[in-house]
mmCIF file of C-alpha atoms in Angstrom:
data_model
loop_
_atom_site.group_PDB
_atom_site.id
_atom_site.type_symbol
_atom_site.label_atom_id
_atom_site.label_comp_id
_atom_site.label_asym_id
_atom_site.label_seq_id
_atom_site.Cartn_x
_atom_site.Cartn_y
_atom_site.Cartn_z
ATOM 1 C CA UNK A 134 26.280 -7.360 16.519
ATOM 2 C CA UNK A 135 24.698 -4.562 18.483
ATOM 3 C CA UNK A 136 23.091 -1.327 17.304
ATOM 4 C CA UNK A 137 21.400 1.483 19.158
ATOM 5 C CA UNK A 138 18.451 1.279 16.747
ATOM 6 C CA UNK A 139 17.576 -1.779 14.677
ATOM 7 C CA UNK A 140 14.955 -1.309 11.969
ATOM 8 C CA UNK A 141 13.309 -4.501 10.723
ATOM 9 C CA UNK A 142 12.005 -3.946 7.208
ATOM 10 C CA UNK A 143 13.658 -2.112 4.307
ATOM 11 C CA UNK A 144 10.572 -0.673 2.651
ATOM 12 C CA UNK A 145 9.299 2.897 2.748
ATOM 13 C CA UNK A 146 8.785 2.970 6.510
ATOM 14 C CA UNK A 147 12.096 1.388 7.412
ATOM 15 C CA UNK A 148 14.050 3.634 5.071
ATOM 16 C CA UNK A 149 12.266 6.770 6.265
ATOM 17 C CA UNK A 150 12.895 5.865 9.910
ATOM 18 C CA UNK A 151 16.649 5.743 9.280
ATOM 19 C CA UNK A 152 16.556 8.943 7.224
ATOM 20 C CA UNK A 153 14.532 10.819 9.849
ATOM 21 C CA UNK A 154 16.784 9.687 12.700
ATOM 22 C CA UNK A 155 19.803 11.183 10.984
ATOM 23 C CA UNK A 156 17.867 14.310 9.981
ATOM 24 C CA UNK A 157 17.009 14.849 13.644
ATOM 25 C CA UNK A 158 20.682 14.453 14.660
ATOM 26 C CA UNK A 159 20.556 10.973 16.127
ATOM 27 C CA UNK A 160 24.231 9.995 16.446
ATOM 28 C CA UNK A 161 23.885 6.393 17.585
ATOM 29 C CA UNK A 162 24.357 3.305 15.458
ATOM 30 C CA UNK A 163 21.575 2.255 13.074
ATOM 31 C CA UNK A 164 21.014 -1.006 11.201
ATOM 32 C CA UNK A 165 18.254 -1.849 8.710
ATOM 33 C CA UNK A 166 17.387 -5.530 8.237
ATOM 34 C CA UNK A 167 15.653 -6.359 4.945
ATOM 35 C CA UNK A 168 14.590 -9.717 3.544
ATOM 36 C CA UNK A 169 15.230 -8.663 -0.064
ATOM 37 C CA UNK A 170 18.733 -8.240 -1.511
ATOM 38 C CA UNK A 171 17.978 -4.729 -2.827
ATOM 39 C CA UNK A 172 18.449 -1.414 -1.101
ATOM 40 C CA UNK A 173 15.174 0.268 -0.061
ATOM 41 C CA UNK A 174 13.061 1.129 -3.105
ATOM 42 C CA UNK A 175 9.643 2.551 -3.957
ATOM 43 C CA UNK A 176 6.889 -0.054 -4.006
ATOM 44 C CA UNK A 177 3.955 1.652 -5.818
ATOM 45 C CA UNK A 178 5.661 1.605 -9.264
ATOM 46 C CA UNK A 179 5.850 -2.211 -9.139
ATOM 47 C CA UNK A 180 2.250 -2.515 -10.345
ATOM 48 C CA UNK A 181 2.410 0.663 -12.424
ATOM 49 C CA UNK A 182 5.443 2.172 -14.220
ATOM 50 C CA UNK A 183 7.945 -0.602 -13.450
ATOM 51 C CA UNK A 184 5.640 -3.396 -14.594
ATOM 52 C CA UNK A 185 4.909 -1.415 -17.756
ATOM 53 C CA UNK A 186 8.612 -0.913 -18.445
ATOM 54 C CA UNK A 187 8.382 2.858 -18.044
ATOM 55 C CA UNK A 188 10.567 3.276 -14.961
ATOM 56 C CA UNK A 189 13.942 1.544 -14.480
ATOM 57 C CA UNK A 190 14.707 0.097 -11.078
ATOM 58 C CA UNK A 191 17.551 2.551 -10.425
ATOM 59 C CA UNK A 192 15.043 5.405 -10.434
ATOM 60 C CA UNK A 193 12.965 3.574 -7.817
ATOM 61 C CA UNK A 194 15.705 3.539 -5.175
ATOM 62 C CA UNK A 195 14.651 5.665 -2.218
ATOM 63 C CA UNK A 196 18.289 6.728 -1.822
ATOM 64 C CA UNK A 197 21.476 5.636 -3.641
ATOM 65 C CA UNK A 198 23.962 3.334 -1.914
ATOM 66 C CA UNK A 199 26.323 6.204 -1.118
ATOM 67 C CA UNK A 200 23.617 7.933 0.935
ATOM 68 C CA UNK A 201 23.411 5.105 3.449
ATOM 69 C CA UNK A 202 27.204 4.822 3.682
ATOM 70 C CA UNK A 203 27.649 8.534 4.235
ATOM 71 C CA UNK A 204 25.128 8.503 7.082
ATOM 72 C CA UNK A 205 26.501 5.360 8.699
ATOM 73 C CA UNK A 206 23.334 3.325 8.233
ATOM 74 C CA UNK A 207 24.245 -0.361 8.075
ATOM 75 C CA UNK A 208 22.194 -2.357 5.592
ATOM 76 C CA UNK A 209 21.764 -6.008 6.558
ATOM 77 C CA UNK A 210 19.990 -7.277 3.452
ATOM 78 C CA UNK A 211 18.838 -10.675 2.289
ATOM 79 C CA UNK A 212 17.883 -11.830 5.763
ATOM 80 C CA UNK A 213 14.634 -12.047 7.701
ATOM 81 C CA UNK A 214 13.961 -11.755 11.418
ATOM 82 C CA UNK A 215 12.226 -14.877 12.714
ATOM 83 C CA UNK A 216 12.314 -14.309 16.474
ATOM 84 C CA UNK A 217 12.309 -11.425 18.925
ATOM 85 C CA UNK A 218 13.446 -11.615 22.564
ATOM 86 C CA UNK A 219 11.957 -8.441 23.997
ATOM 87 C CA UNK A 220 13.547 -8.797 27.419
ATOM 88 C CA UNK A 221 17.047 -9.436 26.079
ATOM 89 C CA UNK A 222 16.551 -6.779 23.353
ATOM 90 C CA UNK A 223 17.631 -9.281 20.722
ATOM 91 C CA UNK A 224 16.400 -10.470 17.324
ATOM 92 C CA UNK A 225 17.313 -13.686 15.515
ATOM 93 C CA UNK A 226 17.506 -13.950 11.714
ATOM 94 C CA UNK A 227 16.902 -16.847 9.338
ATOM 95 C CA UNK A 228 20.637 -17.544 9.104
ATOM 96 C CA UNK A 229 20.927 -17.850 12.885
ATOM 97 C CA UNK A 230 22.520 -14.436 13.329
ATOM 98 C CA UNK A 231 21.515 -12.638 16.528
ATOM 99 C CA UNK A 232 21.494 -8.846 16.752
ATOM 100 C CA UNK A 233 20.906 -6.857 19.927
ATOM 101 C CA UNK A 234 19.372 -3.411 20.005
ATOM 102 C CA UNK A 235 18.630 -0.433 22.184
ATOM 103 C CA UNK A 236 15.374 0.259 20.373
ATOM 104 C CA UNK A 237 13.616 -1.768 17.692
ATOM 105 C CA UNK A 238 11.448 -0.340 14.898
ATOM 106 C CA UNK A 239 9.262 -2.986 13.240
ATOM 107 C CA UNK A 240 8.472 -1.962 9.640
ATOM 108 C CA UNK A 241 7.903 -5.283 7.910
ATOM 109 C CA UNK A 242 4.682 -4.545 6.029
ATOM 110 C CA UNK A 243 3.056 -7.796 5.018
ATOM 111 C CA UNK A 244 3.069 -10.728 2.650
ATOM 112 C CA UNK A 245 0.501 -11.232 -0.131
ATOM 113 C CA UNK A 246 -2.586 -13.117 0.970
ATOM 114 C CA UNK A 247 -2.745 -16.491 -0.744
ATOM 115 C CA UNK A 248 -5.769 -18.254 -2.170
ATOM 116 C CA UNK A 249 -6.567 -21.501 -0.408
ATOM 117 C CA UNK A 250 -7.534 -23.679 -3.354
ATOM 118 C CA UNK A 251 -6.253 -26.506 -5.521
ATOM 119 C CA UNK A 252 -3.295 -25.702 -7.746
ATOM 120 C CA UNK A 253 -2.201 -22.538 -5.986
ATOM 121 C CA UNK A 254 1.472 -23.608 -6.168
ATOM 122 C CA UNK A 255 1.569 -23.977 -9.960
ATOM 123 C CA UNK A 256 4.129 -21.938 -11.883
ATOM 124 C CA UNK A 257 2.701 -18.854 -13.557
ATOM 125 C CA UNK A 258 0.652 -17.727 -10.535
ATOM 126 C CA UNK A 259 2.036 -14.414 -9.324
ATOM 127 C CA UNK A 260 1.638 -11.676 -6.767
ATOM 128 C CA UNK A 261 2.958 -8.102 -7.039
ATOM 129 C CA UNK A 262 4.727 -7.198 -3.803
ATOM 130 C CA UNK A 263 8.460 -7.146 -4.597
ATOM 131 C CA UNK A 264 10.801 -6.365 -7.464
ATOM 132 C CA UNK A 265 11.369 -10.091 -7.929
ATOM 133 C CA UNK A 266 7.606 -10.593 -8.311
ATOM 134 C CA UNK A 267 7.398 -7.965 -11.048
ATOM 135 C CA UNK A 268 10.506 -9.322 -12.782
ATOM 136 C CA UNK A 269 9.001 -12.825 -12.908
ATOM 137 C CA UNK A 270 5.836 -11.448 -14.477
ATOM 138 C CA UNK A 271 7.749 -9.489 -17.113
ATOM 139 C CA UNK A 272 9.956 -12.481 -17.932
ATOM 140 C CA UNK A 273 6.875 -14.586 -18.735
ATOM 141 C CA UNK A 274 4.919 -12.027 -20.763
ATOM 142 C CA UNK A 275 6.071 -13.218 -24.182
ATOM 143 C CA UNK A 276 4.393 -16.576 -23.558
ATOM 144 C CA UNK A 277 1.082 -15.084 -22.432
ATOM 145 C CA UNK A 278 -1.970 -14.564 -24.625
ATOM 146 C CA UNK A 279 -4.533 -14.332 -21.824
ATOM 147 C CA UNK A 280 -4.062 -13.506 -18.164
ATOM 148 C CA UNK A 281 -6.470 -13.759 -15.263
ATOM 149 C CA UNK A 282 -6.275 -11.170 -12.494
ATOM 150 C CA UNK A 283 -7.903 -12.174 -9.212
ATOM 151 C CA UNK A 284 -9.007 -9.239 -7.092
ATOM 152 C CA UNK A 285 -10.576 -5.931 -8.063
ATOM 153 C CA UNK A 286 -8.677 -3.705 -5.665
ATOM 154 C CA UNK A 287 -6.028 -1.197 -6.686
ATOM 155 C CA UNK A 288 -3.288 -3.791 -7.228
ATOM 156 C CA UNK A 289 -5.530 -5.930 -9.413
ATOM 157 C CA UNK A 290 -6.795 -3.000 -11.463
ATOM 158 C CA UNK A 291 -3.303 -1.565 -11.938
ATOM 159 C CA UNK A 292 -1.993 -4.964 -13.019
ATOM 160 C CA UNK A 293 -4.869 -5.334 -15.479
ATOM 161 C CA UNK A 294 -4.111 -1.916 -16.957
ATOM 162 C CA UNK A 295 -0.430 -2.809 -17.321
ATOM 163 C CA UNK A 296 -1.179 -6.131 -19.032
ATOM 164 C CA UNK A 297 -3.535 -4.535 -21.545
ATOM 165 C CA UNK A 298 -0.762 -2.138 -22.512
ATOM 166 C CA UNK A 299 1.243 -5.184 -23.611
ATOM 167 C CA UNK A 300 -1.662 -6.346 -25.771
ATOM 168 C CA UNK A 301 -2.732 -9.199 -23.511
ATOM 169 C CA UNK A 302 -6.289 -10.336 -23.098
ATOM 170 C CA UNK A 303 -7.251 -9.890 -19.451
ATOM 171 C CA UNK A 304 -10.038 -11.424 -17.389
ATOM 172 C CA UNK A 305 -10.472 -9.820 -13.966
ATOM 173 C CA UNK A 306 -12.332 -11.765 -11.273
ATOM 174 C CA UNK A 307 -13.823 -9.944 -8.292
ATOM 175 C CA UNK A 308 -15.741 -11.862 -5.637
ATOM 176 C CA UNK A 309 -17.832 -8.863 -4.609
ATOM 177 C CA UNK A 310 -20.457 -7.121 -6.708
ATOM 178 C CA UNK A 311 -18.195 -4.224 -7.699
ATOM 179 C CA UNK A 312 -14.499 -3.429 -7.896
ATOM 180 C CA UNK A 313 -12.904 -1.277 -5.170
ATOM 181 C CA UNK A 314 -15.779 -2.281 -2.895
ATOM 182 C CA UNK A 315 -13.610 -2.157 0.231
ATOM 183 C CA UNK A 316 -12.195 1.303 -0.335
ATOM 184 C CA UNK A 317 -14.579 3.393 -2.436
ATOM 185 C CA UNK A 318 -18.216 4.122 -3.178
ATOM 186 C CA UNK A 319 -20.282 2.749 -6.033
ATOM 187 C CA UNK A 320 -19.798 5.796 -8.278
ATOM 188 C CA UNK A 321 -16.045 5.312 -8.424
ATOM 189 C CA UNK A 322 -16.390 1.546 -8.800
ATOM 190 C CA UNK A 323 -18.719 1.823 -11.777
ATOM 191 C CA UNK A 324 -16.491 4.407 -13.443
ATOM 192 C CA UNK A 325 -13.402 2.167 -13.241
ATOM 193 C CA UNK A 326 -15.368 -0.878 -14.348
ATOM 194 C CA UNK A 327 -16.414 1.067 -17.434
ATOM 195 C CA UNK A 328 -12.889 2.287 -18.141
ATOM 196 C CA UNK A 329 -11.377 -1.180 -17.917
ATOM 197 C CA UNK A 330 -14.076 -2.711 -20.083
ATOM 198 C CA UNK A 331 -13.499 0.034 -22.648
ATOM 199 C CA UNK A 332 -9.850 -1.112 -22.748
ATOM 200 C CA UNK A 333 -10.918 -4.708 -23.343
ATOM 201 C CA UNK A 334 -10.736 -6.115 -19.810
ATOM 202 C CA UNK A 335 -13.357 -8.812 -19.167
ATOM 203 C CA UNK A 336 -14.499 -7.900 -15.640
ATOM 204 C CA UNK A 337 -16.551 -10.558 -13.884
ATOM 205 C CA UNK A 338 -18.221 -9.515 -10.647
ATOM 206 C CA UNK A 339 -19.530 -11.850 -7.966
ATOM 207 C CA UNK A 340 -17.043 -14.346 -9.369
ATOM 208 C CA UNK A 341 -16.559 -17.579 -7.409
ATOM 209 C CA UNK A 342 -13.454 -19.561 -8.320
ATOM 210 C CA UNK A 343 -12.788 -23.160 -7.295
ATOM 211 C CA UNK A 344 -9.151 -23.755 -8.213
ATOM 212 C CA UNK A 345 -6.424 -23.665 -10.829
ATOM 213 C CA UNK A 346 -5.936 -25.999 -13.784
ATOM 214 C CA UNK A 347 -2.576 -27.240 -15.026
ATOM 215 C CA UNK A 348 0.194 -29.722 -14.323
ATOM 216 C CA UNK A 349 3.448 -27.896 -13.655
ATOM 217 C CA UNK A 350 2.289 -24.516 -15.006
ATOM 218 C CA UNK A 351 -1.130 -22.921 -14.706
ATOM 219 C CA UNK A 352 -3.318 -23.300 -17.795
ATOM 220 C CA UNK A 353 -6.611 -21.998 -16.496
ATOM 221 C CA UNK A 354 -8.826 -20.910 -13.618
ATOM 222 C CA UNK A 355 -11.700 -23.216 -12.713
ATOM 223 C CA UNK A 356 -14.872 -21.516 -11.558
ATOM 224 C CA UNK A 357 -17.416 -23.004 -9.175
ATOM 225 C CA UNK A 358 -19.967 -23.274 -11.963
ATOM 226 C CA UNK A 359 -17.559 -25.538 -13.846
ATOM 227 C CA UNK A 360 -16.286 -23.029 -16.408
ATOM 228 C CA UNK A 361 -12.538 -23.032 -16.998
ATOM 229 C CA UNK A 362 -11.055 -19.691 -18.028
ATOM 230 C CA UNK A 363 -7.898 -20.210 -20.068
ATOM 231 C CA UNK A 364 -4.841 -18.434 -18.678
ATOM 232 C CA UNK A 365 -1.117 -18.662 -19.219
ATOM 233 C CA UNK A 366 -0.621 -16.270 -16.291
ATOM 234 C CA UNK A 367 -2.547 -15.471 -13.113
ATOM 235 C CA UNK A 368 -1.954 -12.442 -10.894
ATOM 236 C CA UNK A 369 -3.451 -12.580 -7.414
ATOM 237 C CA UNK A 370 -4.146 -9.303 -5.633
ATOM 238 C CA UNK A 371 -6.425 -9.985 -2.662
ATOM 239 C CA UNK A 372 -4.666 -8.061 0.093
ATOM 240 C CA UNK A 373 -1.834 -8.763 2.502
ATOM 241 C CA UNK A 374 -1.240 -10.580 5.760
ATOM 242 C CA UNK A 375 0.678 -8.295 8.159
ATOM 243 C CA UNK A 376 4.137 -9.697 8.925
ATOM 244 C CA UNK A 377 4.044 -9.494 12.709
ATOM 245 C CA UNK A 378 4.217 -13.105 13.887
ATOM 246 C CA UNK A 379 7.601 -12.789 15.677
ATOM 247 C CA UNK A 380 6.276 -9.848 17.694
ATOM 248 C CA UNK A 381 3.014 -11.615 18.562
ATOM 249 C CA UNK A 382 4.941 -14.701 19.668
ATOM 250 C CA UNK A 383 7.141 -12.432 21.795
ATOM 251 C CA UNK A 384 4.030 -11.184 23.602
ATOM 252 C CA UNK A 385 3.008 -8.051 21.701
ATOM 253 C CA UNK A 386 -0.659 -7.115 21.669
ATOM 254 C CA UNK A 387 -2.325 -7.408 18.289
ATOM 255 C CA UNK A 388 -4.183 -9.585 15.853
ATOM 256 C CA UNK A 389 -4.604 -8.223 12.346
ATOM 257 C CA UNK A 390 -1.344 -6.344 12.798
ATOM 258 C CA UNK A 391 0.515 -5.332 15.948
ATOM 259 C CA UNK A 392 -1.228 -2.841 18.217
ATOM 260 C CA UNK A 393 0.520 0.492 18.796
ATOM 261 C CA UNK A 394 -0.289 3.637 20.746
ATOM 262 C CA UNK A 395 -0.291 7.222 19.514
ATOM 263 C CA UNK A 396 3.518 7.222 19.416
ATOM 264 C CA UNK A 397 3.662 3.889 17.557
ATOM 265 C CA UNK A 398 4.905 2.029 20.637
ATOM 266 C CA UNK A 399 3.956 -1.624 20.921
ATOM 267 C CA UNK A 400 3.187 -3.249 24.268
ATOM 268 C CA UNK A 401 6.771 -4.592 24.335
ATOM 269 C CA UNK A 402 9.534 -2.441 25.860
ATOM 270 C CA UNK A 403 11.514 -0.261 23.410
ATOM 271 C CA UNK A 404 9.752 -1.699 20.363
ATOM 272 C CA UNK A 405 7.860 0.484 17.870
ATOM 273 C CA UNK A 406 5.845 -0.618 14.832
ATOM 274 C CA UNK A 407 5.040 1.463 11.750
ATOM 275 C CA UNK A 408 3.425 1.225 8.329
ATOM 276 C CA UNK A 409 1.200 -1.483 6.881
ATOM 277 C CA UNK A 410 1.587 -3.767 9.896
ATOM 278 C CA UNK A 411 0.795 -1.197 12.622
ATOM 279 C CA UNK A 412 -2.726 -1.394 14.078
ATOM 280 C CA UNK A 413 -3.413 2.092 15.397
ATOM 281 C CA UNK A 414 -6.339 4.239 16.497
ATOM 282 C CA UNK A 415 -6.994 6.791 13.771
ATOM 283 C CA UNK A 416 -9.270 9.810 14.165
ATOM 284 C CA UNK A 417 -10.087 9.714 10.463
ATOM 285 C CA UNK A 418 -11.645 6.305 11.176
ATOM 286 C CA UNK A 419 -13.553 7.709 14.168
ATOM 287 C CA UNK A 420 -10.818 6.484 16.504
ATOM 288 C CA UNK A 421 -11.205 2.849 15.530
ATOM 289 C CA UNK A 422 -8.028 0.730 15.268
ATOM 290 C CA UNK A 423 -7.022 0.205 11.648
ATOM 291 C CA UNK A 424 -4.043 -0.629 9.488
ATOM 292 C CA UNK A 425 -3.296 1.793 6.670
ATOM 293 C CA UNK A 426 -1.514 0.344 3.643
ATOM 294 C CA UNK A 427 -0.021 3.486 2.175
ATOM 295 C CA UNK A 428 3.346 5.132 1.633
ATOM 296 C CA UNK A 429 2.073 8.254 3.412
ATOM 297 C CA UNK A 430 1.230 6.340 6.570
ATOM 298 C CA UNK A 431 4.548 4.488 6.607
ATOM 299 C CA UNK A 432 6.589 7.659 6.108
ATOM 300 C CA UNK A 433 4.654 9.757 8.606
ATOM 301 C CA UNK A 434 4.770 7.103 11.314
ATOM 302 C CA UNK A 435 8.494 6.593 10.682
ATOM 303 C CA UNK A 436 9.184 10.298 11.138
ATOM 304 C CA UNK A 437 7.112 10.388 14.312
ATOM 305 C CA UNK A 438 9.048 7.457 15.796
ATOM 306 C CA UNK A 439 12.369 9.101 14.969
ATOM 307 C CA UNK A 440 11.267 12.291 16.716
ATOM 308 C CA UNK A 441 9.972 10.274 19.669
ATOM 309 C CA UNK A 442 13.355 8.568 20.032
ATOM 310 C CA UNK A 443 14.909 12.040 20.028
ATOM 311 C CA UNK A 444 12.779 13.023 23.013
ATOM 312 C CA UNK A 445 9.879 14.842 21.366
ATOM 313 C CA UNK A 446 6.339 14.081 22.525
ATOM 314 C CA UNK A 447 4.053 13.864 19.494
ATOM 315 C CA UNK A 448 0.878 11.939 18.703
ATOM 316 C CA UNK A 449 0.239 10.505 15.246
ATOM 317 C CA UNK A 450 -2.532 12.474 13.533
ATOM 318 C CA UNK A 451 -1.696 12.598 9.816
ATOM 319 C CA UNK A 452 -4.509 12.708 7.284
ATOM 320 C CA UNK A 453 -4.486 9.550 5.119
ATOM 321 C CA UNK A 454 -3.938 9.925 1.391
ATOM 322 C CA UNK A 455 -3.475 7.474 -1.457
ATOM 323 C CA UNK A 456 -3.103 7.415 -5.234
ATOM 324 C CA UNK A 457 -3.485 5.059 -8.178
ATOM 325 C CA UNK A 458 -2.480 5.356 -11.843
ATOM 326 C CA UNK A 459 -4.452 3.361 -14.399
ATOM 327 C CA UNK A 460 -4.267 4.099 -18.139
ATOM 328 C CA UNK A 461 -4.289 7.916 -18.352
ATOM 329 C CA UNK A 462 -6.278 8.250 -15.126
ATOM 330 C CA UNK A 463 -4.740 9.558 -11.921
ATOM 331 C CA UNK A 464 -6.807 8.890 -8.826
ATOM 332 C CA UNK A 465 -5.937 10.855 -5.685
ATOM 333 C CA UNK A 466 -7.707 10.101 -2.413
ATOM 334 C CA UNK A 467 -7.681 12.024 0.843
ATOM 335 C CA UNK A 468 -9.375 10.759 3.993
ATOM 336 C CA UNK A 469 -11.123 7.457 4.649
ATOM 337 C CA UNK A 470 -14.540 6.840 3.110
ATOM 338 C CA UNK A 471 -15.465 3.849 5.314
ATOM 339 C CA UNK A 472 -18.608 4.594 7.283
ATOM 340 C CA UNK A 473 -19.923 7.311 4.961
ATOM 341 C CA UNK A 474 -23.693 7.777 4.831
ATOM 342 C CA UNK A 475 -23.896 9.922 1.691
ATOM 343 C CA UNK A 476 -21.929 10.687 -1.472
ATOM 344 C CA UNK A 477 -22.067 13.323 -4.123
ATOM 345 C CA UNK A 478 -20.308 13.511 -7.462
ATOM 346 C CA UNK A 479 -18.607 16.772 -8.388
ATOM 347 C CA UNK A 480 -18.269 16.945 -12.158
ATOM 348 C CA UNK A 481 -19.227 14.462 -14.852
ATOM 349 C CA UNK A 482 -17.503 11.046 -14.930
ATOM 350 C CA UNK A 483 -18.084 11.025 -18.709
ATOM 351 C CA UNK A 484 -15.529 13.850 -18.913
ATOM 352 C CA UNK A 485 -13.009 11.578 -17.130
ATOM 353 C CA UNK A 486 -12.321 14.369 -14.625
ATOM 354 C CA UNK A 487 -14.482 14.411 -11.489
ATOM 355 C CA UNK A 488 -14.502 13.910 -7.732
ATOM 356 C CA UNK A 489 -16.564 11.764 -5.402
ATOM 357 C CA UNK A 490 -17.136 13.449 -2.039
ATOM 358 C CA UNK A 491 -18.013 11.268 0.957
ATOM 359 C CA UNK A 492 -20.100 12.623 3.828
ATOM 360 C CA UNK A 493 -20.994 11.398 7.289
ATOM 361 C CA UNK A 494 -23.598 13.315 9.296
ATOM 362 C CA UNK A 495 -23.214 16.082 6.711
ATOM 363 C CA UNK A 496 -19.462 16.422 7.219
ATOM 364 C CA UNK A 497 -16.823 15.721 4.565
ATOM 365 C CA UNK A 498 -14.750 12.667 5.496
ATOM 366 C CA UNK A 499 -13.019 11.793 2.194
ATOM 367 C CA UNK A 500 -12.588 12.668 -1.473
ATOM 368 C CA UNK A 501 -11.746 10.485 -4.460
ATOM 369 C CA UNK A 502 -10.441 12.752 -7.224
ATOM 370 C CA UNK A 503 -10.003 11.403 -10.765
ATOM 371 C CA UNK A 504 -7.868 13.677 -12.940
ATOM 372 C CA UNK A 505 -8.969 16.465 -10.590
ATOM 373 C CA UNK A 506 -5.852 17.543 -8.722
ATOM 374 C CA UNK A 507 -7.275 20.943 -7.822
ATOM 375 C CA UNK A 508 -10.159 19.327 -5.931
ATOM 376 C CA UNK A 509 -7.705 17.031 -4.174
ATOM 377 C CA UNK A 510 -5.484 19.891 -3.020
ATOM 378 C CA UNK A 511 -8.284 22.259 -2.085
ATOM 379 C CA UNK A 512 -10.477 19.599 -0.497
ATOM 380 C CA UNK A 513 -7.889 18.461 1.995
ATOM 381 C CA UNK A 514 -8.935 20.989 4.632
ATOM 382 C CA UNK A 515 -12.555 19.927 4.293
ATOM 383 C CA UNK A 516 -11.482 16.444 5.396
ATOM 384 C CA UNK A 517 -8.986 17.489 8.070
ATOM 385 C CA UNK A 518 -11.441 19.825 9.731
ATOM 386 C CA UNK A 519 -14.552 17.690 9.097
ATOM 387 C CA UNK A 520 -16.370 20.656 7.618
ATOM 388 C CA UNK A 521 -20.036 20.574 6.563
ATOM 389 C CA UNK A 522 -20.553 22.875 3.551
ATOM 390 C CA UNK A 523 -23.805 23.129 1.635
ATOM 391 C CA UNK A 524 -23.976 19.953 -0.528
ATOM 392 C CA UNK A 525 -25.188 21.991 -3.505
ATOM 393 C CA UNK A 526 -22.043 24.106 -3.332
ATOM 394 C CA UNK A 527 -19.833 21.033 -2.935
ATOM 395 C CA UNK A 528 -21.244 19.615 -6.156
ATOM 396 C CA UNK A 529 -20.992 22.884 -8.104
ATOM 397 C CA UNK A 530 -17.882 22.922 -10.301
ATOM 398 C CA UNK A 531 -18.146 26.692 -10.550
ATOM 399 C CA UNK A 532 -17.402 26.943 -6.816
ATOM 400 C CA UNK A 533 -13.763 26.142 -5.957
ATOM 401 C CA UNK A 534 -13.546 23.935 -2.872
ATOM 402 C CA UNK A 535 -11.181 26.420 -1.223
ATOM 403 C CA UNK A 536 -14.079 28.869 -1.019
ATOM 404 C CA UNK A 537 -15.970 26.395 1.199
ATOM 405 C CA UNK A 538 -13.270 26.418 3.865
ATOM 406 C CA UNK A 539 -13.776 29.056 6.499
#
């Protein structure tokens, strides 16, 4: 098999790359290789609406089957690329199939990071990365009285919120001294800790676990102090490992991800990388190389690569944004708060509608907006342009953020 463009990965980035190529009148052959049997689908609902039974899988499809057929995009599903020969322009799949390409777009994302401790292979220990993961969790729920969630990031908090909706007792273990410690300031962390505790979640901070109890199926989580927390289900959400090993073995530059330039080109000829696995210099991180695990990043990089293949010369410069739904709270984030030297809270968290504004050298670098969509929309330019309004005006709810742009 040979295709002009082969896209490895059938998530948001891979799907958007194929869509954007056709939108920009690419008339060559396109194939998408995905390791799941499903057509490309939205991932964020897995730990939110899908896990809670509020959104059927059919509504999560990025495009229906007919769309891909009509645009002559070949879907090679249920197979995984295990080797790349950059000089021969060839990939090899788990079933031994070899596929040659003109250009390769690597959009594999990553696999859930595993806990290195005793009992980690017991049944009942789950991650939330694929539809199959979520389906396994839902299939077991009837037998669960208490669940332990390991990790206080967005995935862990969203999973905890979903489990409480089903009436389960939930213990959430976070190794650091606050939830969301890697992505947000203390004000937001303390607010979400309070919200989850108000819904009955037992949040334990600075938690040090030693292993899992059980024979064939998990029955508890053993802590380093000897306590055993009973659990009929465990959900682990401690980040991902970027799925780039075949590219690194083939000679691509990288480490925690595969390194790409401003056009998402890797160091290998005719190979691009996009999305969660792409290590790129980002001006919203002061030019430091980072990986961004977001739908926005995957889609924007995919579109840029498609336009690059079509001969346009563009440099990736999209502002990062993220969101999270927990209970009746909608968090919207714009920018990257890492490296901030000051924060201010706009509004009162007790009203469950407020924003946290992050500053560096007096300039706005990010906003976390909880049930505050107007701040999110109007504050975007503050982040994009690194503006430095009067902090008193930033914190004043009577002053719309759009009035501080100028």
